[in-house]
Coordinates of C-alpha atoms in Angstrom, one line a residue:
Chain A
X1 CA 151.0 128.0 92.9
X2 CA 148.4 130.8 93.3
X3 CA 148.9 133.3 95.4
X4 CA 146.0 136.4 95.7
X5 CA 147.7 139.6 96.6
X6 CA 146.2 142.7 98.2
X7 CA 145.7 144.5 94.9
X8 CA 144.1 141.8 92.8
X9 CA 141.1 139.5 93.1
X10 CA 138.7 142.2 92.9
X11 CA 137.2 140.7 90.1
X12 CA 133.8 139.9 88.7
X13 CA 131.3 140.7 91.7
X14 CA 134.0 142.0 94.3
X15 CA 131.6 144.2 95.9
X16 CA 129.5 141.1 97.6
X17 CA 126.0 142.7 96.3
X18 CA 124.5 138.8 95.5
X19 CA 120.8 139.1 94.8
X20 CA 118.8 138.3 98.5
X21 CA 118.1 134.7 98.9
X22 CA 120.3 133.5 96.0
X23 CA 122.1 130.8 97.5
X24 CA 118.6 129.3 98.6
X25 CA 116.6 129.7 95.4
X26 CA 119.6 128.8 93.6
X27 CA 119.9 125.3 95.8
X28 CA 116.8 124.1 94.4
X29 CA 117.4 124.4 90.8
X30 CA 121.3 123.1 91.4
X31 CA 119.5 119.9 93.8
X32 CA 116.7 119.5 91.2
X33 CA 119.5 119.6 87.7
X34 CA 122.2 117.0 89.7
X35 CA 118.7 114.5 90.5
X36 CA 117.6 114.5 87.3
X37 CA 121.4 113.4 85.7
X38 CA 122.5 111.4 88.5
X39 CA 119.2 109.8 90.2
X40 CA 116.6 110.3 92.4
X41 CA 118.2 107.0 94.4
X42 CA 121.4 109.1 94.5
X43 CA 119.8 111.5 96.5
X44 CA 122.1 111.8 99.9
X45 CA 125.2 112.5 97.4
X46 CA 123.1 115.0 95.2
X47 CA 122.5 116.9 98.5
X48 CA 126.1 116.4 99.9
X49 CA 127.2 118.0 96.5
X50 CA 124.7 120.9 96.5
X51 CA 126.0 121.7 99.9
X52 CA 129.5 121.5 98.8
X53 CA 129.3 124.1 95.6
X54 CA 128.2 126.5 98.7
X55 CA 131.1 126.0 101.0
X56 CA 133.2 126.4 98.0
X57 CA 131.8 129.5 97.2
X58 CA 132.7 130.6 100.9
X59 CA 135.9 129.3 101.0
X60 CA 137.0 130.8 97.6
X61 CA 134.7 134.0 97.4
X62 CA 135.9 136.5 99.8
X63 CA 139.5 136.4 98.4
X64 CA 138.8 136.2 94.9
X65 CA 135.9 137.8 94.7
X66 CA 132.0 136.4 93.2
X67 CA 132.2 135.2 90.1
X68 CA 130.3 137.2 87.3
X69 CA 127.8 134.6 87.0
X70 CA 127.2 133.2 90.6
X71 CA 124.8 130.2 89.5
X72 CA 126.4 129.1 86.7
X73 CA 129.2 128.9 88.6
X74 CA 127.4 127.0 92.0
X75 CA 125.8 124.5 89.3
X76 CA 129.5 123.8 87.9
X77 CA 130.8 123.2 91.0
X78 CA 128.2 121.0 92.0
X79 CA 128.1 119.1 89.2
X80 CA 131.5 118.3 89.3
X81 CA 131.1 117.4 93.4
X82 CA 128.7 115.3 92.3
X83 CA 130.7 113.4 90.0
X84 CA 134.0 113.3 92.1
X85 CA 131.7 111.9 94.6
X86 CA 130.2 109.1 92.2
X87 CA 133.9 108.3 91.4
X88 CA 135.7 107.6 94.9
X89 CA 131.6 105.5 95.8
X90 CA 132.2 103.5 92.4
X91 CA 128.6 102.9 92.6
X92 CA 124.9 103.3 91.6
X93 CA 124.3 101.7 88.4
X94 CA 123.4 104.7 86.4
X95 CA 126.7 106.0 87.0
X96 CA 128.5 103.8 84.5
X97 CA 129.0 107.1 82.2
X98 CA 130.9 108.4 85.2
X99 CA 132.8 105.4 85.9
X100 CA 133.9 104.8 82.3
X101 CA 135.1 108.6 82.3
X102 CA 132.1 110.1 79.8
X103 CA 130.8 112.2 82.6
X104 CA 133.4 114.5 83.0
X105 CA 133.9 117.9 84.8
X106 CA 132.8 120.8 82.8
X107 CA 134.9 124.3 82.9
X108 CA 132.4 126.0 81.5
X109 CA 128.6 127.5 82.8
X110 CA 125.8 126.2 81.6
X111 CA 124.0 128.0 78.4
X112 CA 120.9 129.5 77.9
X113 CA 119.0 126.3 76.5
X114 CA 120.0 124.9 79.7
X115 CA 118.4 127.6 82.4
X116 CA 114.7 126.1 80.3
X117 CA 115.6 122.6 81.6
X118 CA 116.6 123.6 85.0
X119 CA 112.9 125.2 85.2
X120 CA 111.4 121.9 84.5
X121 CA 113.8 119.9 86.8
X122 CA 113.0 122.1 89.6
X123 CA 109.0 121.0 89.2
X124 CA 109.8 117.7 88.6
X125 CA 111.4 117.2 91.6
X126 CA 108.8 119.0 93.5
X127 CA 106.1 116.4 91.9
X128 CA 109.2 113.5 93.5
X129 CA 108.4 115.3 97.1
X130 CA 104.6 114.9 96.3
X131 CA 104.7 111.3 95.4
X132 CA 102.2 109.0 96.7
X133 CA 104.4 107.2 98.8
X134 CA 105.6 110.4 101.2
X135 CA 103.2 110.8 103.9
X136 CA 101.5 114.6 103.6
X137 CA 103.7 116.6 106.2
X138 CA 106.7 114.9 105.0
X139 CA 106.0 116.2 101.9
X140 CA 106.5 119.9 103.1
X141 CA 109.1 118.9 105.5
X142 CA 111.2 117.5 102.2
X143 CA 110.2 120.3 99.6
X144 CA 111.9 123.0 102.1
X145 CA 114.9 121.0 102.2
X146 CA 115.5 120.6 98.5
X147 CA 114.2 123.3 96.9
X148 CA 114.2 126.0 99.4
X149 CA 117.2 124.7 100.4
X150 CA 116.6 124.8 104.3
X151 CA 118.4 123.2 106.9
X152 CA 117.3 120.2 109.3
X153 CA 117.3 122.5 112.3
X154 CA 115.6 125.8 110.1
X155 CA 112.5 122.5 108.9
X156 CA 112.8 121.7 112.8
X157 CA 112.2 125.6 114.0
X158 CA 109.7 126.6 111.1
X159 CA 107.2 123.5 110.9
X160 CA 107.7 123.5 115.1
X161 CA 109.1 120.1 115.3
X162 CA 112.6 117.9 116.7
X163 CA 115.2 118.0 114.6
X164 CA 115.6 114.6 115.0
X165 CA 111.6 113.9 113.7
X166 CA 112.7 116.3 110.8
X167 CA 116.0 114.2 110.1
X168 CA 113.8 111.0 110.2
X169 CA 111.2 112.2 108.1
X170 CA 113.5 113.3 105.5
X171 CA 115.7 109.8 105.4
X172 CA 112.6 108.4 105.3
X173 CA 111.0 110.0 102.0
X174 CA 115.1 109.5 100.4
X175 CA 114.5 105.7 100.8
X176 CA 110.8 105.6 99.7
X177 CA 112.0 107.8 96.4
X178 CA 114.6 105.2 96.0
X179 CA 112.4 102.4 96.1
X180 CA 109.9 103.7 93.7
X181 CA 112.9 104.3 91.3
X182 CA 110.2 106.6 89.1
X183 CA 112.3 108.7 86.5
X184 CA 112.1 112.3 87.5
X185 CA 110.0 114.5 85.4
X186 CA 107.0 116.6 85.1
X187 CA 103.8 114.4 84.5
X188 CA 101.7 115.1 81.6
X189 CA 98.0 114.0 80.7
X190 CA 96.3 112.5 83.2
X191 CA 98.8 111.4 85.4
X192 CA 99.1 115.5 85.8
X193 CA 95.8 116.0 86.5
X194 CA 95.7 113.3 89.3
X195 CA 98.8 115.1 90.7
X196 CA 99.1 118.5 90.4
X197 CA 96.1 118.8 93.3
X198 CA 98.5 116.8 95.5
X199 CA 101.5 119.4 94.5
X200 CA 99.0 122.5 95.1
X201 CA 97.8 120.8 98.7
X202 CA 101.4 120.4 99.9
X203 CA 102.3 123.9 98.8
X204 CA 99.0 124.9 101.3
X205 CA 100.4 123.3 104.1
X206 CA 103.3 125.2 103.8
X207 CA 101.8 128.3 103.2
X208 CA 99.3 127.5 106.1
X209 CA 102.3 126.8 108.3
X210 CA 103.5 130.2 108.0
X211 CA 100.1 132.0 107.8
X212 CA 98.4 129.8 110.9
X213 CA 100.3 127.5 112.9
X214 CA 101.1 128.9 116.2
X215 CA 104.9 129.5 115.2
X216 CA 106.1 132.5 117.3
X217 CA 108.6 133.9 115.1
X218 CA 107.4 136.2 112.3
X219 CA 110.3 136.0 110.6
X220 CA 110.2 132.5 110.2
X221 CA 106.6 133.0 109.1
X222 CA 107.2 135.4 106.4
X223 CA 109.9 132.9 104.9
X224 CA 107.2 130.3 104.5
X225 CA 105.3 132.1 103.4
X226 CA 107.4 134.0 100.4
X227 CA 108.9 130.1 100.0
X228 CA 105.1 128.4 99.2
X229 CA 104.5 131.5 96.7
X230 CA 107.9 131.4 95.0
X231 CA 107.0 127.3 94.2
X232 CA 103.7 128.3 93.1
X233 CA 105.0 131.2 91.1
X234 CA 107.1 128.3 89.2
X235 CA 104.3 126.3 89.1
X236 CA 102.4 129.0 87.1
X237 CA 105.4 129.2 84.8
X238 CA 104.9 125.7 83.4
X239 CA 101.9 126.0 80.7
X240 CA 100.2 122.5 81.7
X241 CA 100.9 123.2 85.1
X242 CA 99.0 126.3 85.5
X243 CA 95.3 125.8 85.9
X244 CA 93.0 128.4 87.3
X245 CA 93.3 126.8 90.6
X246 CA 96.9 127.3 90.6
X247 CA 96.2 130.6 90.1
X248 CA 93.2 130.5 92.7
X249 CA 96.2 129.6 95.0
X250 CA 98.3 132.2 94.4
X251 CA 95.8 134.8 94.9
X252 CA 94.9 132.8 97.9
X253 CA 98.5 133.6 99.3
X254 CA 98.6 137.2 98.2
X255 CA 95.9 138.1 99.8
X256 CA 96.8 136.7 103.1
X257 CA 100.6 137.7 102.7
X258 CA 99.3 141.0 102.2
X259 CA 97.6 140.8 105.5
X260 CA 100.7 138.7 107.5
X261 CA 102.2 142.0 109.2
X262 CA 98.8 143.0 110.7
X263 CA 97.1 139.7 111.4
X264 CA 97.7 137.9 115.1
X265 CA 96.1 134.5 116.9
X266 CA 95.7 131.6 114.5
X267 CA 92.6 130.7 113.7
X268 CA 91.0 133.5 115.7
X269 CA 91.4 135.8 112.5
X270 CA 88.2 135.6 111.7
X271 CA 87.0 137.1 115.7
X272 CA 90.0 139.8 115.7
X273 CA 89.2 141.2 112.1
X274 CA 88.0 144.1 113.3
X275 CA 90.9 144.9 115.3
X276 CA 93.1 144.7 112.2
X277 CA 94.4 148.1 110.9
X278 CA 93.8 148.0 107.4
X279 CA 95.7 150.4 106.5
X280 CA 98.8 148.5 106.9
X281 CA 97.7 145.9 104.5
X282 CA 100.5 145.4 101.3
X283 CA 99.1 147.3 98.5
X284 CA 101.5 145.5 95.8
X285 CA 100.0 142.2 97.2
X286 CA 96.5 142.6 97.1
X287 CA 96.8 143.8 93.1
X288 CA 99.2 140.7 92.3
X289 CA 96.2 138.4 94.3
X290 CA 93.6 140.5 92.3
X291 CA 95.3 139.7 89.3
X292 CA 96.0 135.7 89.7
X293 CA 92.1 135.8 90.8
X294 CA 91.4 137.6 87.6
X295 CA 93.1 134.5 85.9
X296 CA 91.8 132.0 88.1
X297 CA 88.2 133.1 86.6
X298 CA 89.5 131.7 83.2
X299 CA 87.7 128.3 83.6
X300 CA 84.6 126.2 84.5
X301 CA 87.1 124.5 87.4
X302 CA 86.0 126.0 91.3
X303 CA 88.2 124.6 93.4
X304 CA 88.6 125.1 97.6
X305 CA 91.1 127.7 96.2
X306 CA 88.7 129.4 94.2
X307 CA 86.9 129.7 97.1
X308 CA 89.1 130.2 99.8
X309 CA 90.6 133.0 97.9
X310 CA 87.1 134.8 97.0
X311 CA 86.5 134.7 100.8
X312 CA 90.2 136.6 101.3
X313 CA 88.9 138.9 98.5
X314 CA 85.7 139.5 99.9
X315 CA 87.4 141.1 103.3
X316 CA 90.2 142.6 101.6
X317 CA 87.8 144.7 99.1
X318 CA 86.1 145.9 102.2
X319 CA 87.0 149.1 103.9
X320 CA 85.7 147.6 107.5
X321 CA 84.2 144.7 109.0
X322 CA 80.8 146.3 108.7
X323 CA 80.8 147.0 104.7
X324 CA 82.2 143.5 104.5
X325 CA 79.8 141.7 102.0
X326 CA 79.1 139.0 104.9
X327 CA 76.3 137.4 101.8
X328 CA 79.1 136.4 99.8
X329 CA 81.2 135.2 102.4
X330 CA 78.8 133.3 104.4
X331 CA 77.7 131.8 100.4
X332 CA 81.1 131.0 99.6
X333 CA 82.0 129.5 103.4
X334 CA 78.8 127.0 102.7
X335 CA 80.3 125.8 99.5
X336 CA 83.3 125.5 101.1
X337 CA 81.6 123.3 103.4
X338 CA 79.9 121.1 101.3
X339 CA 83.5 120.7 99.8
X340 CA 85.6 120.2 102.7
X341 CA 83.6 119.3 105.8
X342 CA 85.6 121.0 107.9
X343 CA 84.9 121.9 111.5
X344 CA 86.5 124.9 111.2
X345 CA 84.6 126.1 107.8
X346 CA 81.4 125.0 109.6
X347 CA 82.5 127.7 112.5
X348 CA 83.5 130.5 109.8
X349 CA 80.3 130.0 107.9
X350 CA 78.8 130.3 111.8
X351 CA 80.6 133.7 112.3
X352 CA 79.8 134.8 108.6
X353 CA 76.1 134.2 108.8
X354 CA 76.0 136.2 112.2
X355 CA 77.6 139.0 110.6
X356 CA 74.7 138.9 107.9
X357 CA 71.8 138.1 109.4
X358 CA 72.2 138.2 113.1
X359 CA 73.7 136.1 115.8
X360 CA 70.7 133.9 116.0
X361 CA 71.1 133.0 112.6
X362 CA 75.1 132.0 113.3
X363 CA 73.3 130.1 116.3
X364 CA 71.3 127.8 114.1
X365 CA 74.2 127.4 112.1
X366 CA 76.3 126.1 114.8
X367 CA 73.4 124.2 115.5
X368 CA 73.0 122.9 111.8
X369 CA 76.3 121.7 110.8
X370 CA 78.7 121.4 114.6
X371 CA 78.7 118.2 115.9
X372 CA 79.1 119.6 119.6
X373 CA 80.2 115.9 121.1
X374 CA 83.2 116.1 118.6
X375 CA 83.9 119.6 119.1
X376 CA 83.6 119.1 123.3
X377 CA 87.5 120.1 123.5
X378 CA 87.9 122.2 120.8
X379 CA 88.3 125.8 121.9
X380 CA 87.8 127.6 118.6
X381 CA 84.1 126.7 118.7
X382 CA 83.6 127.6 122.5
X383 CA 84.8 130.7 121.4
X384 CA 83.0 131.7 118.6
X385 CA 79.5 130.6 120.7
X386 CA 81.3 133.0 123.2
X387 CA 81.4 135.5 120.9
X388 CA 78.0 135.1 120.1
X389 CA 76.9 135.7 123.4
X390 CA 79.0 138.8 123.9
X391 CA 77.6 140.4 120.8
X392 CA 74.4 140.0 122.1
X393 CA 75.2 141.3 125.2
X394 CA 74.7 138.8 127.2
X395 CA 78.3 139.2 129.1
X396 CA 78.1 136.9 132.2
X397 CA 77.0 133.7 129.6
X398 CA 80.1 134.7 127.2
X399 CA 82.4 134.5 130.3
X400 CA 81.6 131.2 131.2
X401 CA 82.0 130.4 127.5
X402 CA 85.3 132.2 127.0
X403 CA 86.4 130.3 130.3
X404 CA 85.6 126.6 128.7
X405 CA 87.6 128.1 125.5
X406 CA 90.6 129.4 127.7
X407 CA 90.6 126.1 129.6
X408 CA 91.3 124.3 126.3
X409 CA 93.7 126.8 124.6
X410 CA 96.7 125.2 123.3
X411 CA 98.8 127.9 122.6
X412 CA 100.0 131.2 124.5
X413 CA 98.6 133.3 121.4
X414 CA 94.6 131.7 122.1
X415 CA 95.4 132.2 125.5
X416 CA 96.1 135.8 125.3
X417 CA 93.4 136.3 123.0
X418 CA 90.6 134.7 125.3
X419 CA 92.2 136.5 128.6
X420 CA 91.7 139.9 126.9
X421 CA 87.8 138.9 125.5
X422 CA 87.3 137.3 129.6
X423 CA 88.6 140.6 131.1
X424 CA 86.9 142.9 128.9
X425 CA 83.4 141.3 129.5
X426 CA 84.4 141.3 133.0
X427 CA 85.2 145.1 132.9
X428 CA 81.7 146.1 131.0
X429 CA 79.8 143.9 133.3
Chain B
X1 CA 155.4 147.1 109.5
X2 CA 155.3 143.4 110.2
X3 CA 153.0 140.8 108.6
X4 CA 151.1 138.7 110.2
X5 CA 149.9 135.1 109.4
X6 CA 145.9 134.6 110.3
X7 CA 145.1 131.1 110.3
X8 CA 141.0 130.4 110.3
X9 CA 139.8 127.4 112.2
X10 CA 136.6 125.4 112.4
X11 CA 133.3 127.3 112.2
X12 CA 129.9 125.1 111.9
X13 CA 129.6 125.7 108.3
X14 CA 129.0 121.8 107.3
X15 CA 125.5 122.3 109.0
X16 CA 124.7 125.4 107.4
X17 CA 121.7 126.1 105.3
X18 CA 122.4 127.8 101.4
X19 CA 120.6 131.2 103.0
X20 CA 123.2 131.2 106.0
X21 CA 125.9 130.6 103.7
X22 CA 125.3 133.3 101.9
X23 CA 124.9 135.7 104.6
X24 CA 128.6 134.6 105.6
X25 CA 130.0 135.1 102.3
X26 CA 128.7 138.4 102.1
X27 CA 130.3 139.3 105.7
X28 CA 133.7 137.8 104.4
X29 CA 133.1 139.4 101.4
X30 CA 132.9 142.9 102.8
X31 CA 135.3 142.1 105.8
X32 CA 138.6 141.5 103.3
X33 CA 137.0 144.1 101.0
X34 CA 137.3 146.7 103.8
X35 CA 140.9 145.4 105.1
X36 CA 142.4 145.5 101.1
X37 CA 140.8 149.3 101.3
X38 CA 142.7 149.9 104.5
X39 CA 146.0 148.8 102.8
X40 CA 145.8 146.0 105.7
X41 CA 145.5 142.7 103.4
X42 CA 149.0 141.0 101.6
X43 CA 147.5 137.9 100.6
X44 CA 145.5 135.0 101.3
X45 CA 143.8 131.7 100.3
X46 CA 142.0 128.9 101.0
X47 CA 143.6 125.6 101.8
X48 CA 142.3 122.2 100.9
X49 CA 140.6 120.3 104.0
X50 CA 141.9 117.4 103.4
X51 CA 145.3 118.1 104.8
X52 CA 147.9 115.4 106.0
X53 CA 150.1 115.5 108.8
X54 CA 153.6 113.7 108.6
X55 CA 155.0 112.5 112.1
X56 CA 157.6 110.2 113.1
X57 CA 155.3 107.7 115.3
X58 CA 158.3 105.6 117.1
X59 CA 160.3 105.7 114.1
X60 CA 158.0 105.4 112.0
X61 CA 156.3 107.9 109.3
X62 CA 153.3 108.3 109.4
X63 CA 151.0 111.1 107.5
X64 CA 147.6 110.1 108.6
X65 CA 144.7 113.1 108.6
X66 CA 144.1 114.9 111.0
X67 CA 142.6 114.1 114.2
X68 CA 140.1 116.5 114.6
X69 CA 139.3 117.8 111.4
X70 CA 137.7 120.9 113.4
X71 CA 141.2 121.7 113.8
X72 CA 142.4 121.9 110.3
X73 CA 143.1 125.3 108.8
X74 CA 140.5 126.5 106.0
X75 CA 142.6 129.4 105.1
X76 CA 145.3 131.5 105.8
X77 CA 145.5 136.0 105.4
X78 CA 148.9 137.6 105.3
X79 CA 147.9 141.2 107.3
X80 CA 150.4 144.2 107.7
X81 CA 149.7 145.5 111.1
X82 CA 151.7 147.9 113.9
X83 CA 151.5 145.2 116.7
X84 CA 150.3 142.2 117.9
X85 CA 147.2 144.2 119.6
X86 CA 146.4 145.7 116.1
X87 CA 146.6 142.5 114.4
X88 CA 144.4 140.7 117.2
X89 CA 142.3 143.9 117.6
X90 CA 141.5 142.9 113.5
X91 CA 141.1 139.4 113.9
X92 CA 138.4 139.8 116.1
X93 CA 136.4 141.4 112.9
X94 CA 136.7 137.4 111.9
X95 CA 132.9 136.4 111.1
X96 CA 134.0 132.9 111.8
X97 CA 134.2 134.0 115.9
X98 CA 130.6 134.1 115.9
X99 CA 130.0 130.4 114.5
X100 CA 132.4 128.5 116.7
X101 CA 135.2 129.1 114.8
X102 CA 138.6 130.7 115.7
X103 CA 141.4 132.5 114.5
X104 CA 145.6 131.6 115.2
X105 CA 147.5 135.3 115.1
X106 CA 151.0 134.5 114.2
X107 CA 153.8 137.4 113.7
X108 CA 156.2 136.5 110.3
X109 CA 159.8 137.3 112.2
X110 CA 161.8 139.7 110.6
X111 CA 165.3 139.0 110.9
X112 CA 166.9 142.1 108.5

């Protein structure tokens, strides 16, 4: 019988100072270590007994105070969760080592050789949430619940959908990763080659959910943001695993992290630029993108990233958005193009190549790459022909334009942003 | 003084995500931290959720679980307090209120 008195139990880490974020960065390494021993197919009980060494911690914590290594500790206590677990099931056939009583609780934490292999676990199991069989935004939806350790409801409210599509999506990707049965570790030779773009690409569309997609909340922003550039920071910590476009993608993110607390309206950035105060852009950022860009150069490869992230460096070298070196940008947007095919490149390049040689020239672009019957509903390109028009000064034609935009908006920050550009031409008519 | 029994109930914490967690352990952390620097806080522990409860069903023992395991006590505090308005006025200082959760004040009767 244990009984804490007033006196005692302070402790180890009494105080409550844990590092920020440690119980999230710390679920992915625990999740990622306890999938690797016990099975990728064992994935609902590995998660069950990740969640558990964290209601221990709350249950036990305040009274006796942290421990004096906090993740050793979670990874113990999860481990041996896990194993209880396996024990009352009796199942899974790789668990014979815990049914015969090999696999047994450990008192101890884990040693330094160890923290190594929980670096490599971690990226093996985010090239299991990139597997072929997971369809693309499933792959996002699952990497934020194992290894940034997010909730169903915090997927639901961050990537804007139900929780119960989020719930679905993620019992779906368990059950494909049990089917497949694929051991879980870090591919090498050319099976990395194939798959470490698909890794990258996932990690984009979770940066690009924070960066772009209409999500209201900044806050939630930020997090998805900070999460996609803590997985790529791993990434760049595994030798074969950082290629110069890993490192294109990191400078990728600095550069628009940098720019997060300043920038507004989606894919409008481009047509509010000059509104931004660039004063306010992070200082620290920009040198850390500078830096992985420096690295990035390292190498015949020029991936979107590459480019992507020389565009971002372009406008965050300039001091305003008439010094900007529109040459280089509209350059790199048309390689971008030829790479991509995207609509929305097409309309950048568009807005680049005004800004360099005139908005006749952005006009023939339009005209050269936009398939106008296939852009007929989308508002970002009624906009930037809009925006043409204004610049020209030609106010009443942008009106009419900004009004086919607005009438197509699909969020209240395009909205907002075409109501201001209709009223203002209004006002200077 | 008398002691009083706190008894903490439910709370959402089986949904939680690791960051929420934390943030809660932090405010428990600094919550009994500042009632031990007050002199306030005896003792205290968690208790095991799986709890049983023995009743005599028509004669009959029975120590089945509980039926609503919401309701089970996750821990218990042993608090020195003046009154029953101190003691409540501290168990409202309880981060478990603001997740659904609740708090049973019970006075320890003195009988010297």
């Amino acid at each position: 019988m244990r009984k804490l008195s007033g006196q005692g139990g302070e402790k180890g880490n009494g105080g409550g100072n844990l590092v920020e974020h440690l119980f999230r960065h710390q679920h992915g390494k625990i999740l990622s270590t306890l999938l690797r021993e016990f099975g990728v197919e064992n994935a609902k009980q590995v998660e069950d007994a990740t969640q558990e060494a964290f209601l221990k911690a709350l249950s036990t914590w305040p009274l006796r105070g942290a421990p004096e290594n906090p993740s050793g500790w979670l990874q113990r206590v999860a481990r041996n969760a896990a194993i209880d677990q396996f024990r009352r099931q009796g199942r899974s056939r790789r668990l014979t080592a815990v049914d015969a009583g090999q696999t047994s609780h450990v008192d101890s934490e884990p040693t330094a050789a160890f923290v190594g292999e929980v670096a490599d676990n971690l990226l093996a199991t985010m090239f299991a949430c990139c597997a072929a069989e997971i369809p693309e935004r499933s792959r996002a939806v699952i990497i934020l619940k194992w290894l940034s350790g997010f909730s169903t409801r915090e997927i639901a409210r961050a990537l804007l959908e139900s929780e119960s599509a989020v719930a679905q999506r993620l019992s779906r990707a368990r059950q494909k990763l049990q089917e497949s049965g694929g051991a879980l570790m870090v591919p090498t030779g050319k099976e990395l080659t194939a798959r470490l773009p698909v890794v990258q690409q996932a990690l984009y569309l979770l940066f690009n959910e924070g960066y772009s997609s209409s999500q209201p909340d900044a806050l939630v922003r930020k997090e998805l943001c900070e999460e996609a550039m803590r997985l790529t920071s791993s990434l760049l910590e595994h030798p074969a695993c950082a290629e110069t476009s890993t490192h294109a993608l990191m400078a990728l993110f600095c550069f628009h992290a940098a720019r997060l607390a300043t920038r507004q309206g989606g894919a409008y950035e481009l047509l509010l630029l000059s509104e931004q105060d660039r004063g306010k852009w992070n200082k620290a950022l920009i040198a850390r993108g500078m830096e992985a860009l420096r690295n990035a150069g390292r190498g015949s490869e020029l991936s979107r990233y590459h480019l992507e992230a020389g565009i971002a460096a372009c406008h965050i070298a300039a001091g305003s958005i008439e010094s900007t070196n529109w040459r280089e940008i509209s350059y790199l947007y048309r390689e971008l193009h030829r790479l991509t095919h995207s609509p929305v490149v097409a309309l950048n390049l568009a807005i680049a190549v005004s800004y360099d040689q005139g908005t006749d020239a952005g006009q023939a672009v339009l005209k050269e790459l936009v398939d106008e019957a296939r852009l007929d509903n989308y508002c970002y390109y009624w906009a930037v022909a809009a925006d043409f028009e204004r610049r020209d000064g030609n106010l009443a034609g942008a009106v009419g334009l900004y009004e086919r935009a607005h009438a197509m908006a699909t969020n209240n920050v395009e909205r907002q942003f075409l109501a201001g550009r209709i009223e203002e031409c209004r006002g200077s008519d | 003084m008398p002691d009083f029994v706190f008894l903490f109930r439910g709370g959402d914490y089986e949904e939680f995500s690791p960051e929420q967690l934390q943030k809660e352990v932090q405010d428990y952390i600094a919550w009994v931290k500042e009632l031990r620097e007050q002199g306030k806080f005896k003792a205290g522990d968690e208790l095991q959720k799986n709890g049983r409860v023995v009743r005599n069903q028509a004669g009959k023992i029975t120590d089945g679980p509980f039926a609503e395991s919401k309701e089970a006590v996750g821990g218990y505090f042993l608090i020195e307090a003046a009154d029953y308005d101190e003691a409540v006025e501290i168990a409202k200082g309880s981060p478990n209120l603001q997740h659904n959760g609740w708090v049973e004040v019970r006075q320890v009767s003195d009988y010297q």
